Tab-separated table of C-alpha atoms and ligand atoms in Angstrom:
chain	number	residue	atom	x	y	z
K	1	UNK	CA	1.103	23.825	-11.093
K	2	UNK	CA	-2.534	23.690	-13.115
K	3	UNK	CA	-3.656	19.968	-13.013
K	4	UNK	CA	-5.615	18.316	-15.219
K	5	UNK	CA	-8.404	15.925	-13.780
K	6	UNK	CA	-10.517	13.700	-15.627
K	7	UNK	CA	-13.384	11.571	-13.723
K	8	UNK	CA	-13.235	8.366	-16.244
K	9	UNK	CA	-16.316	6.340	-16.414
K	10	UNK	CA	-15.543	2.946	-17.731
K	11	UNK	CA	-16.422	3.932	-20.811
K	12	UNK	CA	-15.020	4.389	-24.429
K	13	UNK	CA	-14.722	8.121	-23.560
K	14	UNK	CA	-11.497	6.942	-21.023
K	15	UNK	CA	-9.486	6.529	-23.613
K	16	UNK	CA	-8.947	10.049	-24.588
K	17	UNK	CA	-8.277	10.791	-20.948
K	18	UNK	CA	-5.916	7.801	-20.642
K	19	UNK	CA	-4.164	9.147	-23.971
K	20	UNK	CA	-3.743	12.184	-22.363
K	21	UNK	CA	-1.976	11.512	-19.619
K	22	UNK	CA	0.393	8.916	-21.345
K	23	UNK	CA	1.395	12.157	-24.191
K	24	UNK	CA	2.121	13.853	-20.367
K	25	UNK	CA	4.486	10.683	-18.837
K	26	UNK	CA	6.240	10.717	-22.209
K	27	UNK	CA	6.783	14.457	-22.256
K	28	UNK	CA	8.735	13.467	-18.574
K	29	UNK	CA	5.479	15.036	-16.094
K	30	UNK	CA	3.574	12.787	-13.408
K	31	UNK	CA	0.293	11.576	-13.801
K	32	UNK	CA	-1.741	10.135	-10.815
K	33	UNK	CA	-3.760	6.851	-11.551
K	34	UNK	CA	-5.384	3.904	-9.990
K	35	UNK	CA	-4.548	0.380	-9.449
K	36	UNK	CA	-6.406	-2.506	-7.650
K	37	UNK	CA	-4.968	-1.672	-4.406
K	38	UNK	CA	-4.139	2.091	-3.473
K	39	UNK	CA	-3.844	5.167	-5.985
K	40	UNK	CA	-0.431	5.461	-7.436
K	41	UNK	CA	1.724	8.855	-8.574
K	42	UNK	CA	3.845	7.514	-12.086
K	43	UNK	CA	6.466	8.922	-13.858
K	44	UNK	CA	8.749	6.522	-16.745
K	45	UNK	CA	10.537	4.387	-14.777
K	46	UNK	CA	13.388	5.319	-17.401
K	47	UNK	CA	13.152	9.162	-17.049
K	48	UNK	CA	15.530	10.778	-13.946
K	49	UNK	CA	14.278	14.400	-13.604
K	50	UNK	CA	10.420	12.689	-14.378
K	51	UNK	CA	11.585	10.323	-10.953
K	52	UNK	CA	12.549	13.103	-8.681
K	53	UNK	CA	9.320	15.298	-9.187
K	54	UNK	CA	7.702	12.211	-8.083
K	55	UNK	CA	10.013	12.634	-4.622
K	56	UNK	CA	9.185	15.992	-4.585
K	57	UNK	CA	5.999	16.103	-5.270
K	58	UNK	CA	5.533	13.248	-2.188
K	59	UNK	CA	7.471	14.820	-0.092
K	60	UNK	CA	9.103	11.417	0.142
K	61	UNK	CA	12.673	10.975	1.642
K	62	UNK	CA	15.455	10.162	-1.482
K	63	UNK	CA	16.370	6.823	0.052
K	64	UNK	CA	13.036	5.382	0.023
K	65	UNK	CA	12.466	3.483	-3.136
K	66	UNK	CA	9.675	3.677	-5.365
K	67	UNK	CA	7.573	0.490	-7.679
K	68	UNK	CA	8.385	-0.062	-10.870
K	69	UNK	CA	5.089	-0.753	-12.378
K	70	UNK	CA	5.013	-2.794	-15.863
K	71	UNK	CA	2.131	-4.280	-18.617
K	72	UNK	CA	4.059	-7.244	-19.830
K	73	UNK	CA	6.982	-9.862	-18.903
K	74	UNK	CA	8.574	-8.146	-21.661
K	75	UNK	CA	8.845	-4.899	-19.879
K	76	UNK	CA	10.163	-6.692	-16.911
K	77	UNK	CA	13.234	-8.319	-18.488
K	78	UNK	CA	13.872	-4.293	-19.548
K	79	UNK	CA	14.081	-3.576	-15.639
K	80	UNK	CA	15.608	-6.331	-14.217
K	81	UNK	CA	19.435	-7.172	-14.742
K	82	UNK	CA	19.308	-11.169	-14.418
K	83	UNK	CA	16.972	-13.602	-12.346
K	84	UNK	CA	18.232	-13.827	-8.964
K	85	UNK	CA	15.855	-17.514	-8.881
K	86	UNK	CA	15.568	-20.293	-11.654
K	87	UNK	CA	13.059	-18.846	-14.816
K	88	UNK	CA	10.777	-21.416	-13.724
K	89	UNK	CA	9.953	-20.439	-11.010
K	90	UNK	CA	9.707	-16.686	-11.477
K	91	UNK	CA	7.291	-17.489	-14.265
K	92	UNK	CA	5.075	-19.742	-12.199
K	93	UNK	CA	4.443	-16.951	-9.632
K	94	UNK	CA	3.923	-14.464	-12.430
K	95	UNK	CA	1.363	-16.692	-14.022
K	96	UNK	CA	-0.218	-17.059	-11.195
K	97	UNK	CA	-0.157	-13.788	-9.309
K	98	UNK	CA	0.249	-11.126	-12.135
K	99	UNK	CA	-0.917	-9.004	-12.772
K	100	UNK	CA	-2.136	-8.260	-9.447
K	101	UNK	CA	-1.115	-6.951	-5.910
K	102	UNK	CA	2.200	-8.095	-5.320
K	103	UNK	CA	5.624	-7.363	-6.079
K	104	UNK	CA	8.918	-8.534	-6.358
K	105	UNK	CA	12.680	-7.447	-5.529
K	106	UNK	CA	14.832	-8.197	-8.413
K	107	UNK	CA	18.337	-7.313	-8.852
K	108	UNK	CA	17.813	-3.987	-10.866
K	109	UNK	CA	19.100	-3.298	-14.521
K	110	UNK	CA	21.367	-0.407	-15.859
K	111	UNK	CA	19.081	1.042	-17.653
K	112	UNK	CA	16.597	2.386	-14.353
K	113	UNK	CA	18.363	5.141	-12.864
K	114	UNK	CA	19.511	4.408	-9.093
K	115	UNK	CA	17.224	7.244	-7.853
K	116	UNK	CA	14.320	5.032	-8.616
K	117	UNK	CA	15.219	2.673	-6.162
K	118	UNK	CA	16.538	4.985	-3.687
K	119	UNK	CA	20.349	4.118	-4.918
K	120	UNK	CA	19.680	0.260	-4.085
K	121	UNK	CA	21.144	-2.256	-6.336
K	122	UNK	CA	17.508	-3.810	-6.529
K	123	UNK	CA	14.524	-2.858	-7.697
K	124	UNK	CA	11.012	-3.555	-6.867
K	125	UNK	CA	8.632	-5.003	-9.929
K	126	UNK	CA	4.751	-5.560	-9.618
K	127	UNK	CA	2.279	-6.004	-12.681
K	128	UNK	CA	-0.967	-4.146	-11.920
K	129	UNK	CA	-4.226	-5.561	-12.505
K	130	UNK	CA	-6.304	-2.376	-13.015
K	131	UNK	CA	-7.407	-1.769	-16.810
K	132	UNK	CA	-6.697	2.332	-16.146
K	133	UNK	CA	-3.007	1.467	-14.663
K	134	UNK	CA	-2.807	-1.545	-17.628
K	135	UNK	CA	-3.441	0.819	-20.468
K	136	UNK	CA	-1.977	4.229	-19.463
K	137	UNK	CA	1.421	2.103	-19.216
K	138	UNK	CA	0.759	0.438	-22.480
K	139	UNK	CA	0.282	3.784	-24.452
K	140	UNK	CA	2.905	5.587	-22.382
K	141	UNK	CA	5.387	2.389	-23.699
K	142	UNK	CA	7.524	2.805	-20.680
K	143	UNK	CA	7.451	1.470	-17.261
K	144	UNK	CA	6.132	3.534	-14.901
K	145	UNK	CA	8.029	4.193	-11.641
K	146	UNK	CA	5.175	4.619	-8.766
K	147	UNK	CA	4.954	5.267	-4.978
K	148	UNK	CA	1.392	5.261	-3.872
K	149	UNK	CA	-0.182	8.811	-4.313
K	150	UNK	CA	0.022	10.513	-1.058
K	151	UNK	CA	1.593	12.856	0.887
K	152	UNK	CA	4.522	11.108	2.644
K	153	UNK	CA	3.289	10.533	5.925
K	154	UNK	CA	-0.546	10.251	5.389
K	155	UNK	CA	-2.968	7.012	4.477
K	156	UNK	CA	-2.180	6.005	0.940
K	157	UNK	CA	-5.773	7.130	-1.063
K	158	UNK	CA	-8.056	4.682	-1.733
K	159	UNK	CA	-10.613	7.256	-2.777
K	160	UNK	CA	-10.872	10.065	-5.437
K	161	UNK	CA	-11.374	13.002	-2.259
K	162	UNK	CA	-8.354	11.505	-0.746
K	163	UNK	CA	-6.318	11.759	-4.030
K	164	UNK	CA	-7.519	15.285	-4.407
K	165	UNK	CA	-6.996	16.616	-0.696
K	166	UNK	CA	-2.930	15.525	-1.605
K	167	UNK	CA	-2.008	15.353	-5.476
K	168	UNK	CA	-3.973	18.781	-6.199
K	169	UNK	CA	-1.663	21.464	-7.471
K	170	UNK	CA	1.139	18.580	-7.652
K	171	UNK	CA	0.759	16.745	-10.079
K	172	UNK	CA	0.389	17.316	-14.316
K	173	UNK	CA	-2.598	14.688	-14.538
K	174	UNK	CA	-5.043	12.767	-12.452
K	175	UNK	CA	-7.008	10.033	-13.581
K	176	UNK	CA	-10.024	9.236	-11.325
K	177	UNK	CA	-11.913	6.177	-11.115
K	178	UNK	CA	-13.873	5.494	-8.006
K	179	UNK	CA	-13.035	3.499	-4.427
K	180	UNK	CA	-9.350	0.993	-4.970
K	181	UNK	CA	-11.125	-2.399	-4.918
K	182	UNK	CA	-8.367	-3.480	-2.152
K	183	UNK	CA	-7.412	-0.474	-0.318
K	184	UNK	CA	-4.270	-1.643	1.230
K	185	UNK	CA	-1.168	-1.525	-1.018
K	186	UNK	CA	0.489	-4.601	-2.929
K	187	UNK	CA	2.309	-7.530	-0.815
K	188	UNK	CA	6.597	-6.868	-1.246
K	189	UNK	CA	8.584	-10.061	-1.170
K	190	UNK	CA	12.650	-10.161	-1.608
K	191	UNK	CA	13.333	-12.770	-4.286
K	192	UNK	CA	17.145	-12.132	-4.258
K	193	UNK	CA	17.210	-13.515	-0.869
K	194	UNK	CA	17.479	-16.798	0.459
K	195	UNK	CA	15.015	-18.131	1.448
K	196	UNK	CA	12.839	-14.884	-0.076
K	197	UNK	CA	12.326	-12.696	2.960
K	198	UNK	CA	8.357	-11.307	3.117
K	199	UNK	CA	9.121	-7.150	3.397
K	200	UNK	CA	5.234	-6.349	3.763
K	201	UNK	CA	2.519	-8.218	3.656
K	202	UNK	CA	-0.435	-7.019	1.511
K	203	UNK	CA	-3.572	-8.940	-0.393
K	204	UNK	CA	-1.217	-11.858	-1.716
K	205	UNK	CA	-0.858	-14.861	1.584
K	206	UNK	CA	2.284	-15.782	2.456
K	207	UNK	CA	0.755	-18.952	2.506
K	208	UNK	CA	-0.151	-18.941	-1.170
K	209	UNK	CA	3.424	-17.560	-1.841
K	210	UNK	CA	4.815	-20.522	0.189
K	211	UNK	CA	3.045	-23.001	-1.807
K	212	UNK	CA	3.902	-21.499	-5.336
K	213	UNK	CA	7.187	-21.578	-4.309
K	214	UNK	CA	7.659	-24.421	-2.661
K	215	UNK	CA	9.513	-23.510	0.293
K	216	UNK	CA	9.488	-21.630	3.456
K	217	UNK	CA	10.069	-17.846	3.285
K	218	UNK	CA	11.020	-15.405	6.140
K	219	UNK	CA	8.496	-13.360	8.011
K	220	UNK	CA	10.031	-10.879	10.188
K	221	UNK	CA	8.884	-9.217	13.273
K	222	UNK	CA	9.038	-6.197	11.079
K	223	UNK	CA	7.265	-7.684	8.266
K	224	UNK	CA	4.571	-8.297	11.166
K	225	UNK	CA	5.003	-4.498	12.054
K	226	UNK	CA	6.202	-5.109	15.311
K	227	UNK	CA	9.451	-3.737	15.550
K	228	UNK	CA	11.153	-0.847	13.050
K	229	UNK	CA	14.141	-2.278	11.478
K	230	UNK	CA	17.660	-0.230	12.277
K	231	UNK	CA	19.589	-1.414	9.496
K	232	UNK	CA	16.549	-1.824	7.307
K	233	UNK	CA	16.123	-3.994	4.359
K	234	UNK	CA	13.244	-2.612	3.031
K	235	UNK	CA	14.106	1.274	3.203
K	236	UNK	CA	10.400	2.286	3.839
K	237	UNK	CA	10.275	0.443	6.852
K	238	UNK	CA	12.279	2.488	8.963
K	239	UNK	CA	10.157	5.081	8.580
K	240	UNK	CA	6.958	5.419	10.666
K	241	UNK	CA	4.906	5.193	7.129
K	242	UNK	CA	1.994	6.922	8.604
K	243	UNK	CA	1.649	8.701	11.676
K	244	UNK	CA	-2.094	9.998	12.868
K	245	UNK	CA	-2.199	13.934	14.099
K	246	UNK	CA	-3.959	12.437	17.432
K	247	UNK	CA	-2.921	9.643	19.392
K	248	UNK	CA	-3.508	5.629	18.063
K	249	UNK	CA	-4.127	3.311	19.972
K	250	UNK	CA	-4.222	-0.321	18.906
K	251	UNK	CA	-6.046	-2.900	21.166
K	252	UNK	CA	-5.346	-6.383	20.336
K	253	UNK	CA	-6.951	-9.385	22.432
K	254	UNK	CA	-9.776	-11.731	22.964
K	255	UNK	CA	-13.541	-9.560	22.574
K	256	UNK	CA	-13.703	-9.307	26.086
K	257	UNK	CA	-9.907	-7.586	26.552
K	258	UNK	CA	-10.866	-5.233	23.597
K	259	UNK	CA	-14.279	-3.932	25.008
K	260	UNK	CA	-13.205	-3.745	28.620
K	261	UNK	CA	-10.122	-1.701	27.551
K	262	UNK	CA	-12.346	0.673	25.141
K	263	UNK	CA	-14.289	1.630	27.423
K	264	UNK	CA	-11.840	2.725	29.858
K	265	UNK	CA	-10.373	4.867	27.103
K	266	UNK	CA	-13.635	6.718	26.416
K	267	UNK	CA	-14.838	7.432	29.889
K	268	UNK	CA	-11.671	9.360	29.909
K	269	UNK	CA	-11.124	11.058	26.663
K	270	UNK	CA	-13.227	12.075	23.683
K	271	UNK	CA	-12.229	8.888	21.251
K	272	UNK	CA	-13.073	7.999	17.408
K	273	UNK	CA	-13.464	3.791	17.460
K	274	UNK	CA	-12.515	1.824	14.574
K	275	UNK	CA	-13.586	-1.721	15.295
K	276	UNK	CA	-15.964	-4.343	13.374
K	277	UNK	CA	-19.706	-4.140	13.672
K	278	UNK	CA	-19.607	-6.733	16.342
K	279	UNK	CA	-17.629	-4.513	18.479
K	280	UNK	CA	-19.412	-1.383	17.508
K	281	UNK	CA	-22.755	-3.533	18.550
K	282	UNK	CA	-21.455	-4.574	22.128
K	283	UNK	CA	-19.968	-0.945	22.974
K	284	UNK	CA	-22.655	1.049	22.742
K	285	UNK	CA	-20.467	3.835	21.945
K	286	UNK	CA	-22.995	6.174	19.533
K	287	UNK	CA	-20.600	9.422	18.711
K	288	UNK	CA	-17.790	8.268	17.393
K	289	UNK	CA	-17.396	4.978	15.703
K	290	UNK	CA	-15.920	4.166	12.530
K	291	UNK	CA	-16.887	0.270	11.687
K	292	UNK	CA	-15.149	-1.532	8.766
K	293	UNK	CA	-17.698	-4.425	8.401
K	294	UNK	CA	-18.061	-7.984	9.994
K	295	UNK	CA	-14.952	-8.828	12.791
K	296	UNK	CA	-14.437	-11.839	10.310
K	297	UNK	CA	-14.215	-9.791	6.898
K	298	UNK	CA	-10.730	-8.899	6.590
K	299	UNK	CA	-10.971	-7.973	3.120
K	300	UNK	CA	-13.425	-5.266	4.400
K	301	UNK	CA	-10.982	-4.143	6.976
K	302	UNK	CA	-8.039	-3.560	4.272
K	303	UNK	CA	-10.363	-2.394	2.132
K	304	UNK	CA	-11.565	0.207	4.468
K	305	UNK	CA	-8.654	1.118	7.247
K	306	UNK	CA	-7.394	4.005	5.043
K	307	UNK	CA	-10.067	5.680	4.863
K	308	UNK	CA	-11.313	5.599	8.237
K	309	UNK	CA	-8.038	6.609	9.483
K	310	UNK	CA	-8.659	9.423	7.384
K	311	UNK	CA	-12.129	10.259	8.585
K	312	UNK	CA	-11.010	9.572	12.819
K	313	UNK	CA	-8.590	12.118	11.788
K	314	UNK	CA	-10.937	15.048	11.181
K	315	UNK	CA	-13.187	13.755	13.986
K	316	UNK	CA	-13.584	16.562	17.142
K	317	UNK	CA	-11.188	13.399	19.466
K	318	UNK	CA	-8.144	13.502	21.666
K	319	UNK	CA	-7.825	9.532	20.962
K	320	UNK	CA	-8.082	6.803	17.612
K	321	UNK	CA	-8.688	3.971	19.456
K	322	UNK	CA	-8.812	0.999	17.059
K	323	UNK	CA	-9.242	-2.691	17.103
K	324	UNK	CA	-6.824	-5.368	15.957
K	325	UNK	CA	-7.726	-8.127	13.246
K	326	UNK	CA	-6.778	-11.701	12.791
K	327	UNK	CA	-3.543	-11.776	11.294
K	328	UNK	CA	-4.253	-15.060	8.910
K	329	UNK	CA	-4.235	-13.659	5.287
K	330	UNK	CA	-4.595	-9.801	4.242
K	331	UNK	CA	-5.304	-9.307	8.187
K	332	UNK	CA	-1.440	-9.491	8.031
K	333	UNK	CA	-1.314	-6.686	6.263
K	334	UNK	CA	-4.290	-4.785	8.223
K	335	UNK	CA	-2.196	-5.357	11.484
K	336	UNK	CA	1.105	-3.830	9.815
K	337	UNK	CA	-0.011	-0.660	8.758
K	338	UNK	CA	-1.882	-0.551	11.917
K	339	UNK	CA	1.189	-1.168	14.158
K	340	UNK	CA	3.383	1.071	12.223
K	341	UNK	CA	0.693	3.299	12.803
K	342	UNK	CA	-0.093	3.246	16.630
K	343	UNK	CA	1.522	5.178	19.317
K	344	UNK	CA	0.888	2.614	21.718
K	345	UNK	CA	-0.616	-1.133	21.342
K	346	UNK	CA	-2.290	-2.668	24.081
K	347	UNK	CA	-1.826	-6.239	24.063
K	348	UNK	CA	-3.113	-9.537	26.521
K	349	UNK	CA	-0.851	-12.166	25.596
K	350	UNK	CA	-2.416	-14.429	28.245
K	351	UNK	CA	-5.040	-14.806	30.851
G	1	TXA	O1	0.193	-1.423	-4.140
G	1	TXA	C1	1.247	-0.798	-4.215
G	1	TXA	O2	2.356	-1.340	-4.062
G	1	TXA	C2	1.165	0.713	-4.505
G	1	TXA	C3	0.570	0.883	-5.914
G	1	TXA	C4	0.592	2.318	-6.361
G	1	TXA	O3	1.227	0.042	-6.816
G	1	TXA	N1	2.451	1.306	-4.394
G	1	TXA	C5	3.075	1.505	-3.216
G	1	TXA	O4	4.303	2.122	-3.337
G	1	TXA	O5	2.595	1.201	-2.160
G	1	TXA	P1	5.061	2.780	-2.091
G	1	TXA	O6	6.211	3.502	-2.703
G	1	TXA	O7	4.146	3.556	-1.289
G	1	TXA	O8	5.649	1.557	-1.302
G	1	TXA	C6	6.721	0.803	-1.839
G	1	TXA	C7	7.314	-0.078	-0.768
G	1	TXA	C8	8.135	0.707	0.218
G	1	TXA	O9	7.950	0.157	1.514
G	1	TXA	C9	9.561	0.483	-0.282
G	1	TXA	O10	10.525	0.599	0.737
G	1	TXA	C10	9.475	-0.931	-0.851
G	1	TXA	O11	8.185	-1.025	-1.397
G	1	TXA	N2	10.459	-1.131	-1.933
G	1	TXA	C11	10.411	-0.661	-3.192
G	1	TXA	N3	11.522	-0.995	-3.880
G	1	TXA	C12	12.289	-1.716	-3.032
G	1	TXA	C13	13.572	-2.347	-3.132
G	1	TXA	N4	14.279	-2.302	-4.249
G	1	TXA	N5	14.044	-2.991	-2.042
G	1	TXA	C14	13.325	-3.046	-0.903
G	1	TXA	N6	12.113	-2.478	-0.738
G	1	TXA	C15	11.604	-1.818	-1.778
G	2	MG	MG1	3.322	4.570	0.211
């Protein structure tokens, strides 16, 4: 397959690029474009045969359900069959939090095929806040269905070489525009449970979504990427969502517990570090290390993990040895993908 790649600028010049690609999504082909947290492949939400090249194109098992992605409430009443929660409610978390990086599980209307969400009854709904992702669903005038743009199995792409290295060849279009501001992919809460069951965390807090709501909602050991569910809720959970060519290993501990156990690791084998500048600082450790930015920073830590995973990846190692984050806020999220991602975590739970 020839694909078509346009670099847009943030200029007026975009538009004929974004025009492009909309004339593709309505002819039923799959365009690649970004949003404010990872890049996303999109097909209409509304087309079948447009859905499954999105699978195939992936790589991505049938049963694991893709985003509907949407420019207005309008669009969303088109997806969704009825409001599993009062209208009140839904529209004070959409006021609040769309468009943005999370999104919801609604019971799923007749008129997206089951395929989209992997033959669920639900359907998964999230308004993005990127202009390029805004306006290529605007002129396409459908919703766009959406799993994040890579291979199944590797980092979602944060970056324009990472959408390359994957969608090249596989898709019709692919709109480029620089580094995802975020870099880890939208927070996924259940709505038509009770109480609304976090299924991953991502840039939106709990905490925030506990206050908007005013009540409690579940967090899971799963959500927490701790265990792999067997009967899974979410149907991308039970599979290891990304799993490194080499060995990761995920340290988690007080400063002291981290170092001590890093070093071990590299006398032995030739490691790639990912760890804060702090750490990086206290190692000592010159060839290898991949730092994401101040320990404290856990925006910089989503923002970056992808990428470095990437990056340790082609590094001449036996071993990814990274270090855990905080999990308050989006270091929730960091410490999911990281989990999900490790072959082994190394944990001190006390002294
Ligand atoms: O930020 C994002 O969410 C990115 C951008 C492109 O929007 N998209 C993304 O899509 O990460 P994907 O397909 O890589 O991840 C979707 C996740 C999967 O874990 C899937 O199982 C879950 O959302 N999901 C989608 N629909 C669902 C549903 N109806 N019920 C339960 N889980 C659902
Ligand atoms: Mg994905």
């Amino acid at each position: 397959m020839t694909t078509q790649i346009f670099y847009l600028k943030g200029s007026s010049e975009d538009e004929v690029a974004i025009q492009r690609a909309a004339h593709v999504i309505r002819k039923g082909g799959i365009v690649v474009f970004p949003t404010e947290t990872v890049y996303g492949l999109g097909a209409s939400a509304f087309d079948e045969e447009a859905v499954l090249k999105i699978f195939r194109a992936k790589g991505r098992p049938a049963d694991n359900p893709l985003i509907v992605h949407i420019a207005s409430l309008d669009q969303l009443y088109e997806v969704i069959s009825h409001l599993p929660v009062e209208e009140e409610t839904l529209r004070k978390l959409a006021n609040w939090l769309w468009p943005g990086p999370i999104t919801f599980i609604l019971p799923r209307s007749q008129k997206v095929p089951a395929m989209v969400s992997g033959g669920l009854s639900t359907v998964g709904v999230r308004m993005p806040a990127h202009p390029v992702a805004q306006r290529l669903i605007e002129l396409s005038g459908v919703p766009l269905a959406a799993p994040s743009a890579n291979l199944s199995g590797r980092p979602s792409p944060t970056r324009e070489s990472h959408v390359l290295e994957d969608m090249s060849g596989r898709a019709d279009v692919i709109l480029l525009a620089g580094r995802t501001p975020l870099g880890v992919e939208s927070t996924v809460i259940d709505l038509t449970t009770s109480p609304p069951r976090l299924l991953r965390p991502g840039p939106v807090d709990p905490v925030r979504l506990q206050e908007l709501l005013g009540m409690e909602i579940e967090i899971n050991d799963a959500a927490r990427g701790l265990i792999t569910q067997e009967r899974p809720v979410s149907p991308g959970m039970k599979y290891r969502h990304y799993a490194p060519s080499k060995s990761l290993i995920l340290i988690e501990g007080t400063e002291e517990f981290v170092l001590t156990v890093m070093r071990e690791f590299i006398e032995i084998h030739p490691s790639a570090v990912i760890c804060s500048v702090q750490t990086a600082r206290a190692l000592g450790y010159e060839d290898h290390v991949l730092v994401w930015g101040e320990r404290e920073d856990l925006f910089s830590a989503a923002k970056n993990l992808f990428e470095l995973l990437r990056q340790a990846e082609k590094l001449p190692v036996d071993v990814i040895i990274a270090e855990g984050v905080n999990e308050k806020g989006i270091g929730l999220a960091v410490m999911n993908r990281l989990r999900r991602a490790a072959s082994e975590v190394i944990k001190r739970t006390s002294l």
